[in-house]
mmCIF file of C-alpha atoms in Angstrom:
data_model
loop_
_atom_site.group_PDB
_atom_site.id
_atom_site.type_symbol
_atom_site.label_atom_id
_atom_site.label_comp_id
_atom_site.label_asym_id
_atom_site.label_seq_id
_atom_site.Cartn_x
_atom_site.Cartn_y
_atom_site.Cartn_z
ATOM 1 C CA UNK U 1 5.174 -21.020 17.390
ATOM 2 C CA UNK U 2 8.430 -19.928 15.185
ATOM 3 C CA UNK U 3 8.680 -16.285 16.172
ATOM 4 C CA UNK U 4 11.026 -15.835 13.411
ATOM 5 C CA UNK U 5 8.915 -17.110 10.870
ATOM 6 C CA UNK U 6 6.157 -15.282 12.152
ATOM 7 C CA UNK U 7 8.486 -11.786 12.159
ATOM 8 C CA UNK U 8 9.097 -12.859 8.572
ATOM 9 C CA UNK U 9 5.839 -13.448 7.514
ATOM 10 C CA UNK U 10 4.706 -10.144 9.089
ATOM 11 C CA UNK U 11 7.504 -8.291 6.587
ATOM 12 C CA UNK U 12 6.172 -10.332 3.570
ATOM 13 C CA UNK U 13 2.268 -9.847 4.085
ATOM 14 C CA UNK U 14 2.433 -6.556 4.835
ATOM 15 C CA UNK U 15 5.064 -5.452 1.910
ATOM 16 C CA UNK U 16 2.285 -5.379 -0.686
ATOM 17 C CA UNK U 17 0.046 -2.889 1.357
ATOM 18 C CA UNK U 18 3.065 -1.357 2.498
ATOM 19 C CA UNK U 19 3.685 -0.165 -0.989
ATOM 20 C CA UNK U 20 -0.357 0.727 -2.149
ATOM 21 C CA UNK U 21 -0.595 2.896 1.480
ATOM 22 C CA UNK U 22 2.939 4.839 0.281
ATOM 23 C CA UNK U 23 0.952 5.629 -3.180
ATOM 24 C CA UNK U 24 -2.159 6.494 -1.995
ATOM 25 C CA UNK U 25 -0.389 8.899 0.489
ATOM 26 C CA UNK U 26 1.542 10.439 -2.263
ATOM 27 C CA UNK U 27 -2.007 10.865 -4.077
ATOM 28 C CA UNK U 28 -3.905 12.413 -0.746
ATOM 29 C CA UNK U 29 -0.675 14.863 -0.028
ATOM 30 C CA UNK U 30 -1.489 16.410 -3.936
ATOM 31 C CA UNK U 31 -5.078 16.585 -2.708
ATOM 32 C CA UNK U 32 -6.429 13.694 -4.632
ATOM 33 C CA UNK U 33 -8.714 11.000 -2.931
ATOM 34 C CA UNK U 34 -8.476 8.002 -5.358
ATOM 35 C CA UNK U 35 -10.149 4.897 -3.872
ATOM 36 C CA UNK U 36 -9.317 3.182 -6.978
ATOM 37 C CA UNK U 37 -6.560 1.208 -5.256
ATOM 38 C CA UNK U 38 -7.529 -2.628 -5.375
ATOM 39 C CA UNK U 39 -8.094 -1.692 -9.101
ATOM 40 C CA UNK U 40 -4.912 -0.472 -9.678
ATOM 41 C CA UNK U 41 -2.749 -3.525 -7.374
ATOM 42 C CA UNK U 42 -4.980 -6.173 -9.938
ATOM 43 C CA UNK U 43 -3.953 -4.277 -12.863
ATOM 44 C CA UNK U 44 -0.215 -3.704 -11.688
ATOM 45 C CA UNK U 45 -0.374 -7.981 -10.769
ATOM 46 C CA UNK U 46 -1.618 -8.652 -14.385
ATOM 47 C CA UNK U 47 0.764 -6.600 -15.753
ATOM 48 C CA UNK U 48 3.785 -7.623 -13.387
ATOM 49 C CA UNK U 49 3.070 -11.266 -14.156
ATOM 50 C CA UNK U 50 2.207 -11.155 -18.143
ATOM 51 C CA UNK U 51 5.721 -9.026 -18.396
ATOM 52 C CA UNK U 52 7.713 -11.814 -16.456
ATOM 53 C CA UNK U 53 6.329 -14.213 -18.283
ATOM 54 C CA UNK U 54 6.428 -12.643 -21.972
ATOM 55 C CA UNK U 55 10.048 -11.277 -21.516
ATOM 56 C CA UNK U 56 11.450 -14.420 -18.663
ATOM 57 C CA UNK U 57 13.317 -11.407 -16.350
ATOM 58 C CA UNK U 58 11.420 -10.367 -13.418
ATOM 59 C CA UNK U 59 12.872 -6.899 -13.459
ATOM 60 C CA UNK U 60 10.770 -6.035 -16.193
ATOM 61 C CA UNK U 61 8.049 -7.277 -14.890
ATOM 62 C CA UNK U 62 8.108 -5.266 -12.042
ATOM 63 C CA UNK U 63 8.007 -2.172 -14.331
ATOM 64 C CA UNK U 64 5.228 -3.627 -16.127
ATOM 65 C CA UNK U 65 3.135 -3.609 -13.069
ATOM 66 C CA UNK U 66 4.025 -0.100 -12.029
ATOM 67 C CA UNK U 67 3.281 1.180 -15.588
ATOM 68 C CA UNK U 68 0.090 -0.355 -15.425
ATOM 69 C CA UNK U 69 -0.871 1.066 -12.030
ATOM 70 C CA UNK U 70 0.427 4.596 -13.164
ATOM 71 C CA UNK U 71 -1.728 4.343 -16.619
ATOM 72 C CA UNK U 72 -4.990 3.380 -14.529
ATOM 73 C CA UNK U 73 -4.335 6.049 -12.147
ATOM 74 C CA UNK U 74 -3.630 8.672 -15.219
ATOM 75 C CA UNK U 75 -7.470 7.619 -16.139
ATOM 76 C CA UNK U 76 -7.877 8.877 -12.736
ATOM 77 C CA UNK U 77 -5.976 11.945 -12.940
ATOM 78 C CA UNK U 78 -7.872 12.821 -16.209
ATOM 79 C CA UNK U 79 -11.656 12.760 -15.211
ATOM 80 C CA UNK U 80 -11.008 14.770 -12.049
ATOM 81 C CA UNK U 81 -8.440 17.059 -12.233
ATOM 82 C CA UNK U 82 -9.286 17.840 -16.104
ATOM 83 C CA UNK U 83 -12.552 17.268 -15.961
ATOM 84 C CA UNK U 84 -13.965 17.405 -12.812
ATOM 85 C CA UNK U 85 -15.769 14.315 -11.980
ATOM 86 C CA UNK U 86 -16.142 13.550 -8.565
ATOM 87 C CA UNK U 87 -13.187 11.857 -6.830
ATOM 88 C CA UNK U 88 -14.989 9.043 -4.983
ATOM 89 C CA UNK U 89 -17.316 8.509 -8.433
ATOM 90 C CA UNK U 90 -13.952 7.883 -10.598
ATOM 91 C CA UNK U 91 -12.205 6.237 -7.677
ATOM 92 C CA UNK U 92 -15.102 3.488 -7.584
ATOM 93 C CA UNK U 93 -15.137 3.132 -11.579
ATOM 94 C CA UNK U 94 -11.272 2.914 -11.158
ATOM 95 C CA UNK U 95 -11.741 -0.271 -9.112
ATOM 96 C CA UNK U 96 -14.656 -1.916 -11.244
ATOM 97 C CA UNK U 97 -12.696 -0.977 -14.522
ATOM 98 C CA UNK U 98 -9.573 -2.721 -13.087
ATOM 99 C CA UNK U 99 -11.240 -5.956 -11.846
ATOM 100 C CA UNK U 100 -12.781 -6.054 -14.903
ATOM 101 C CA UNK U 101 -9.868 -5.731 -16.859
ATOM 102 C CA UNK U 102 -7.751 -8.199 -15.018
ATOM 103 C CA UNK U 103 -10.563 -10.942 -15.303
ATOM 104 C CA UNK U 104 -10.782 -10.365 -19.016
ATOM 105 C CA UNK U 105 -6.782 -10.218 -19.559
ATOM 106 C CA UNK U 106 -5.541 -12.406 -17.029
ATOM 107 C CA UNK U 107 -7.965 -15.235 -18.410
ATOM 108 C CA UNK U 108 -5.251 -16.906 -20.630
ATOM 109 C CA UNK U 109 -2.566 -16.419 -17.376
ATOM 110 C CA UNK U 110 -4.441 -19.037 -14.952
ATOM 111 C CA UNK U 111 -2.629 -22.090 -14.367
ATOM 112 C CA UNK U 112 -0.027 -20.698 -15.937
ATOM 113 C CA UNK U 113 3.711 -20.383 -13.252
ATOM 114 C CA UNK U 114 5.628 -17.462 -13.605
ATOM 115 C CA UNK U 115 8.860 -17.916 -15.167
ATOM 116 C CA UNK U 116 11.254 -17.052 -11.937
ATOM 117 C CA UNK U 117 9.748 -15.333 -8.461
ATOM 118 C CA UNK U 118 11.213 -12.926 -5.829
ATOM 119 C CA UNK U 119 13.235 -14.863 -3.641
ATOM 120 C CA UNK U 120 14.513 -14.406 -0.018
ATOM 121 C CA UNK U 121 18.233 -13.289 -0.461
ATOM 122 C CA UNK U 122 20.270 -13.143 3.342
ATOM 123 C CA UNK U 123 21.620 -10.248 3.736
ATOM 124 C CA UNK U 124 25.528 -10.453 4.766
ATOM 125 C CA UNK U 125 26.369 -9.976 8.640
ATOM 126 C CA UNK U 126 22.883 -8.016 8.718
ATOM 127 C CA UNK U 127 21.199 -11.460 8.321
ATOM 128 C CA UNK U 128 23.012 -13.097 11.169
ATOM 129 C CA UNK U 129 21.587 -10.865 13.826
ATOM 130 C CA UNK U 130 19.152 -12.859 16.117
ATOM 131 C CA UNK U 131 15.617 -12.615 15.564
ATOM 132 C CA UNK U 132 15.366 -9.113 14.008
ATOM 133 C CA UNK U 133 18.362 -9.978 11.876
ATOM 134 C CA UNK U 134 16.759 -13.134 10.594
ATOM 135 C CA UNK U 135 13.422 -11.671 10.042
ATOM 136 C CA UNK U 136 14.343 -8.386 8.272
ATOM 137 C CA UNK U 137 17.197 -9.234 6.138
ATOM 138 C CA UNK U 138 16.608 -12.704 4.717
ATOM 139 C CA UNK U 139 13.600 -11.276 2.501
ATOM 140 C CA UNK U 140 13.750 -10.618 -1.397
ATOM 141 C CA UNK U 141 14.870 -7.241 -2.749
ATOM 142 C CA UNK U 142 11.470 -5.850 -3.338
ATOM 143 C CA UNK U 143 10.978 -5.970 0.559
ATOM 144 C CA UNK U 144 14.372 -4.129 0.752
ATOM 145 C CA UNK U 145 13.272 -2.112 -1.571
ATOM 146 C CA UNK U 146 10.414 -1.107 0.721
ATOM 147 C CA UNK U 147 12.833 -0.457 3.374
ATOM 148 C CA UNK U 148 14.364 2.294 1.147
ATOM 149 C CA UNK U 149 11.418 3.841 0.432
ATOM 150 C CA UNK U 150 10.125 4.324 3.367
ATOM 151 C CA UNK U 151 12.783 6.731 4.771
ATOM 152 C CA UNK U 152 13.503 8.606 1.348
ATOM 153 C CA UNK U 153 9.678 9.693 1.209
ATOM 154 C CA UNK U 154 9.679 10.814 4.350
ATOM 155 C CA UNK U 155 13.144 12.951 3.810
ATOM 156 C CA UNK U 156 11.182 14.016 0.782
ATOM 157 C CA UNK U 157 7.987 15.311 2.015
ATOM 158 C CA UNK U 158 9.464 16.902 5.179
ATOM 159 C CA UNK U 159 12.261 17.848 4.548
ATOM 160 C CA UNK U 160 12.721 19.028 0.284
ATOM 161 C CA UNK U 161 11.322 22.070 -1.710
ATOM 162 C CA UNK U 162 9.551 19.704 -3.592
ATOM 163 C CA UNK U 163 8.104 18.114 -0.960
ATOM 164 C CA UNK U 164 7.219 21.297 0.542
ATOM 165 C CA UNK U 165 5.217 22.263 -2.692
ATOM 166 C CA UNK U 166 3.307 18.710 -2.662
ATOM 167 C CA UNK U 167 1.950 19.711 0.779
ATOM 168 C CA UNK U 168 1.335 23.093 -0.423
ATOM 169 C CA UNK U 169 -0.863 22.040 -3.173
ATOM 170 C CA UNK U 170 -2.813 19.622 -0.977
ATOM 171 C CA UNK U 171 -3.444 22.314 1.580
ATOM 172 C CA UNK U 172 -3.928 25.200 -0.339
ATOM 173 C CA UNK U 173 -3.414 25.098 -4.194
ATOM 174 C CA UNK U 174 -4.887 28.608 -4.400
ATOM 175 C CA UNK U 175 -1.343 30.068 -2.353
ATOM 176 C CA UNK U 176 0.450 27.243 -4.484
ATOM 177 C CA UNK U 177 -0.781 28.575 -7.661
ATOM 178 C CA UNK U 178 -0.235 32.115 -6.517
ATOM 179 C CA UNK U 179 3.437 30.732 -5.800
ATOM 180 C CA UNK U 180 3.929 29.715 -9.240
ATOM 181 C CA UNK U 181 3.746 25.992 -8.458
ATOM 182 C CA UNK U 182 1.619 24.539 -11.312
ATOM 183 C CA UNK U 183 -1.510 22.503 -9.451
ATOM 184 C CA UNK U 184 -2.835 20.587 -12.031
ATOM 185 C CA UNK U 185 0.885 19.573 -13.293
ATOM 186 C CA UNK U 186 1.397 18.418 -9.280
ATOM 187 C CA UNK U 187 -1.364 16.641 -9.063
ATOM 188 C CA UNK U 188 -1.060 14.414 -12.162
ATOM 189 C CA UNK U 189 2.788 13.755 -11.373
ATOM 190 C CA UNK U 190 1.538 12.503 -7.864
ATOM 191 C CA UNK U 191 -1.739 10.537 -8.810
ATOM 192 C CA UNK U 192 0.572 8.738 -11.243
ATOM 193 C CA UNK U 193 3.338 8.386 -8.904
ATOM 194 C CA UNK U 194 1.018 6.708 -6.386
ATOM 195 C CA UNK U 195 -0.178 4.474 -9.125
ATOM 196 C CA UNK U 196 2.697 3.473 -9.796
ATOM 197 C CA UNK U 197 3.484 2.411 -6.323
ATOM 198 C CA UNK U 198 0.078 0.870 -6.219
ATOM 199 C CA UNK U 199 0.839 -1.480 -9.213
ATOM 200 C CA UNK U 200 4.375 -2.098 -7.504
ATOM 201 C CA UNK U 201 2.011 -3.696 -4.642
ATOM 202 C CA UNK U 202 0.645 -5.674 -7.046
ATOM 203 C CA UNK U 203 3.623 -6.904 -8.529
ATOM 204 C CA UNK U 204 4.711 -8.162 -5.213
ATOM 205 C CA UNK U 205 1.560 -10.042 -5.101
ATOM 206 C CA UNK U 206 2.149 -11.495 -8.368
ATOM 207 C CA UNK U 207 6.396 -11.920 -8.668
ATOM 208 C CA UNK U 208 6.977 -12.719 -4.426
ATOM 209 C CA UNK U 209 4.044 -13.402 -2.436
ATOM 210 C CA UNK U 210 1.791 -15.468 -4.151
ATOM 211 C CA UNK U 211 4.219 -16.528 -7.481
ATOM 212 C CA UNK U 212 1.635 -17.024 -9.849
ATOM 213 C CA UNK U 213 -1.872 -15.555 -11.287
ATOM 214 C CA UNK U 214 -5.751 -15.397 -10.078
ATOM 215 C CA UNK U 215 -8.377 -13.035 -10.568
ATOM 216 C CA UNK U 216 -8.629 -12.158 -6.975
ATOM 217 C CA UNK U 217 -4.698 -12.321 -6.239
ATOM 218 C CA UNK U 218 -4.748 -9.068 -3.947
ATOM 219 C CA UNK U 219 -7.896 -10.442 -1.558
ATOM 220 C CA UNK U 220 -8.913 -6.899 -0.614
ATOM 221 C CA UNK U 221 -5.723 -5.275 -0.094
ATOM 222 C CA UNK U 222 -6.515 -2.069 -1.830
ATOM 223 C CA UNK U 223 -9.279 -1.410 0.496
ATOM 224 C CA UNK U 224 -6.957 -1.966 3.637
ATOM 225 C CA UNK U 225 -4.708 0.281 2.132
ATOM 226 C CA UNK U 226 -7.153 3.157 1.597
ATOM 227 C CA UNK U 227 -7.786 2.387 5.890
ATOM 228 C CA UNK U 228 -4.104 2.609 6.251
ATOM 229 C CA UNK U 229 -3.920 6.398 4.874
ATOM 230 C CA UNK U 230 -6.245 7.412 7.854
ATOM 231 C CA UNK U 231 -4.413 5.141 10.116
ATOM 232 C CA UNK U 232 -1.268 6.577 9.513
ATOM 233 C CA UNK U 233 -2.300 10.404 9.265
ATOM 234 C CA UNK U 234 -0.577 10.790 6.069
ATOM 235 C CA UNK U 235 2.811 9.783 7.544
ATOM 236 C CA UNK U 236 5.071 7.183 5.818
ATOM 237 C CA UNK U 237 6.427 5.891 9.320
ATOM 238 C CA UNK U 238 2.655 5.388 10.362
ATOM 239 C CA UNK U 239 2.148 3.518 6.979
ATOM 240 C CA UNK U 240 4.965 1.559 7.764
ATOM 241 C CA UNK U 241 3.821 0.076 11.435
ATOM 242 C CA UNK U 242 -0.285 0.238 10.058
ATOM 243 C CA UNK U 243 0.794 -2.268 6.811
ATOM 244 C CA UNK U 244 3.099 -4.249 9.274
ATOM 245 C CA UNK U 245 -0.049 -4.569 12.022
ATOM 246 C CA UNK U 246 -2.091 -6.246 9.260
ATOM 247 C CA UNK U 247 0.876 -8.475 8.209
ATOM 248 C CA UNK U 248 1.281 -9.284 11.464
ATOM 249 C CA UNK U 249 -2.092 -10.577 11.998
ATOM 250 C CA UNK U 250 -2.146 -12.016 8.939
ATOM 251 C CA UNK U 251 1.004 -14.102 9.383
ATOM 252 C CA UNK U 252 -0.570 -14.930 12.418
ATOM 253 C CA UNK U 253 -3.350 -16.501 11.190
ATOM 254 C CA UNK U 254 -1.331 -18.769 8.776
ATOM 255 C CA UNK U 255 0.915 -20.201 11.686
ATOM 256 C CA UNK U 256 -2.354 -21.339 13.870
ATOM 257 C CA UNK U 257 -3.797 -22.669 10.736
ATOM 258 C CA UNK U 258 -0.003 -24.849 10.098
ATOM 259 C CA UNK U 259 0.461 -25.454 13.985
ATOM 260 C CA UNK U 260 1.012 -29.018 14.374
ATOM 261 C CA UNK U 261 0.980 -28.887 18.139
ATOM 262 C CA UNK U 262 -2.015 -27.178 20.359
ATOM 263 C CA UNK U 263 -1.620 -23.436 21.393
ATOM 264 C CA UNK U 264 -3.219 -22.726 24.318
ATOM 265 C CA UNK U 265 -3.586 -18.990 25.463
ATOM 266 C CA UNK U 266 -6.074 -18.362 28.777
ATOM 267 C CA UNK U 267 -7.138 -22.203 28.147
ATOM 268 C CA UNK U 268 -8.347 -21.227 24.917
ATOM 269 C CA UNK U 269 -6.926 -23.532 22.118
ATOM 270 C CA UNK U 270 -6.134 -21.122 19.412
ATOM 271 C CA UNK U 271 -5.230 -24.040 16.773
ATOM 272 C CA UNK U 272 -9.088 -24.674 16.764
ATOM 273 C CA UNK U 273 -9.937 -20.856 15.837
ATOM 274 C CA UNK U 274 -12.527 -20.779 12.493
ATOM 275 C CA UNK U 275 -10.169 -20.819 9.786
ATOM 276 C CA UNK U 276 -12.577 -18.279 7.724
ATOM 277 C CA UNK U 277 -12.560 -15.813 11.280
ATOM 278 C CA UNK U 278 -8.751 -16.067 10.910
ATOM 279 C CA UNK U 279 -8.429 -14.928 7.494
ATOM 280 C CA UNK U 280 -11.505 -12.528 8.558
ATOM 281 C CA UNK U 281 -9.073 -11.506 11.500
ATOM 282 C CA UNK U 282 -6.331 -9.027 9.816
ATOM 283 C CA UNK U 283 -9.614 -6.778 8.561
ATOM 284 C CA UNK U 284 -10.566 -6.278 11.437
ATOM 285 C CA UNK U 285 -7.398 -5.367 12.992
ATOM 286 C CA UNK U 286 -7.188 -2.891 10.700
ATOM 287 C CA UNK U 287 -10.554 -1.729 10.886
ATOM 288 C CA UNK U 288 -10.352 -1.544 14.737
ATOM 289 C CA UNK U 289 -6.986 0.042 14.451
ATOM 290 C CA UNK U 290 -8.435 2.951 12.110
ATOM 291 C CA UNK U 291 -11.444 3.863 14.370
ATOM 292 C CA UNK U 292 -8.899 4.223 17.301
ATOM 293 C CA UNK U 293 -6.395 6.466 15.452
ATOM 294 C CA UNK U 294 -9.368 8.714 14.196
ATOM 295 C CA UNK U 295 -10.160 8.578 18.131
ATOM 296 C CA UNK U 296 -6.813 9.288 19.413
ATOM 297 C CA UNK U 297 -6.676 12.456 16.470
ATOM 298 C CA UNK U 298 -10.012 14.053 17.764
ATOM 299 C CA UNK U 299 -8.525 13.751 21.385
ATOM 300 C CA UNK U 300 -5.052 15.274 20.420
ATOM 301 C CA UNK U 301 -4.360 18.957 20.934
ATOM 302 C CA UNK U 302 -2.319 18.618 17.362
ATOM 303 C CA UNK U 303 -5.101 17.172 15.652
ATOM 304 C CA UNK U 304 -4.775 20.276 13.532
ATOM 305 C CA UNK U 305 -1.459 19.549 12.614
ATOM 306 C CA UNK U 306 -2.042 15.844 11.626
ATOM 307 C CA UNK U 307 -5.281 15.447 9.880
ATOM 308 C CA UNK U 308 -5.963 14.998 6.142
ATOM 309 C CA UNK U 309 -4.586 18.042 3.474
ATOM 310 C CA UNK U 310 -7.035 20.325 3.245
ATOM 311 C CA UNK U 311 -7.592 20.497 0.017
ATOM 312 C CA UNK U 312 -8.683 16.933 -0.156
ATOM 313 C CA UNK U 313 -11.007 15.905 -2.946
ATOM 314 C CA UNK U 314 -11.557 19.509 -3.710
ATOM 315 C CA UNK U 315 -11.099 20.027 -7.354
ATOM 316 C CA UNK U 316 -9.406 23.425 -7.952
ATOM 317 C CA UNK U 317 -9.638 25.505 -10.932
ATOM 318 C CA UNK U 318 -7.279 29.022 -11.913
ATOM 319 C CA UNK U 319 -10.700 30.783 -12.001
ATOM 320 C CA UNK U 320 -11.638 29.793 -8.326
ATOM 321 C CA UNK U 321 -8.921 31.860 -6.817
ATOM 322 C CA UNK U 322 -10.019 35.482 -5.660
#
């Protein structure tokens, strides 16, 4: 087995959820729970796609699919900060409304290969590295892009006024408000922000991993992304090694499935593994990996200081405060 490739894989497989966990962590710091997320990635890989295609420069696909994951995630932002539907109710129309509307627009789009794709691009010097080198810098510039992001949000959250009045709002928009920070006008920025990000998983779906467009192009990632929040206790760094676990396995599973040659590990002959329980396998990584975080944070004396915002799901209202 190419350890290399399989590094490499990991990167690419996990980019996509990478980029959904970031938004939905975004949304959940404001105080929004939005399990619309698979929705949103569809929408944002419809969108990413039809724009390469209809203007031939991948660029503009790219923002394509993050407008469409920010407009679905406005709908969002609308019924429950606005108006006050329930969070998980809108979240769960989010993701049937999405399907729906990729199946219905991206109808004309099947069989049909995207003009140009996302493309590894080697990295000078960087890229010459052994091993890590080769794995992490001969990607395409939406995974570098990922790289960039990671870091900057966290420099954001922790360590910026603005981030400082994100957290606010999710833990207390009552002392926010009181503060003069506007809550609702926090919140929307935030639930579109992470929409956006959300659709820019999608894109990579669409423009890098998987060049080209089917109804069920993200496969479930949304869900594993809404996992990956909890997993990663609202932490960007956490996001970052919870997406890469599930690439990991993921990647995994594709190089038993191409292994020419037996692979034998405590005389079991993994190149005989069900291929359906290996493409099964990365869910329940994840799964497996969330129930033991949530066990590790109930053991830990700073569970207080790493659990969800407070204000989670709570809708708040000027009138509510005392």
């Amino acid at each position: 087995m190419d350890l290399v490739n399989l590094l490499a894989i990991t990167i690419a497989a996990g980019t996509s959820v990478l980029f959904a966990t970031l938004g939905e962590l975004l949304t959940e710091r404001s105080g929004v729970l939005n399990l619309g997320l698979e929705g949103m990635m569809l929408v944002g890989a419809l969108a990413a796609f039809a724009g390469t295609v209809g203007s031939g420069n991948l660029w503009v696909g790219v923002v394509c699919g993050m407008a469409g994951g920010a407009a679905l995630a406005l709908i969002h932002a609308f019924f429950t900060i606005t108006i006050g539907v329930n969070q998980v109710v809108s979240g769960l129309a989010l993701v049937l409304l999405g399907q729906g509307l990729a199946s219905y627009l991206g109808r004309g789009y099947i069989g049909q290969v995207v003009p140009d794709s996302f493309k590894p691009v080697a990295l000078p010097l960087l890229s010459d590295i052994p091993i890590l080198g080769q794995a992490l810098f001969r990607q395409d510039w939406l995974v570098y892009l990922s790289f960039i992001i990671v870091p900057l949000m966290s420099v954001y959250i922790y360590r910026t006024r603005p981030g400082l009045n994100l957290r606010s709002v999710g833990d207390s928009p009552a002392t926010a408000d009181a503060l003069g920070i506007s809550v609702p006008g926090t919140r929307y920025a935030y639930v579109c922000a992470g929409g956006g990000l959300c659709g820019l998983g999608g894109a990579y779906m669409s423009l890098a991993y998987i060049p080209s467009w089917n109804e069920n192009v993200t496969a479930g990632r949304g869900w594993i992304a809404v996992g990956l929040v909890i997993f990663a206790m609202w932490n960007p760094w956490r996001a970052l090694i919870g997406a890469y676990l599930f690439g990991f396995v993921d990647g995994l599973g594709f190089q038993l499935q191409a292994a020419k040659d037996p692979i034998n590990l405590l005389g079991l002959n993994l190149s005989e593994i069900n291929t359906f329980f290996l493409k099964m396998l990365p869910y329940l990584v994840v799964i497996a990996a969330l129930v033991f975080s949530q066990w590790r944070l109930k053991a830990s004396r700073k569970a207080a200081f790493s659990g969800p915002p407070a204000a989670l799901g709570q809708l708040y209202l000027r009138r509510d405060k005392n």
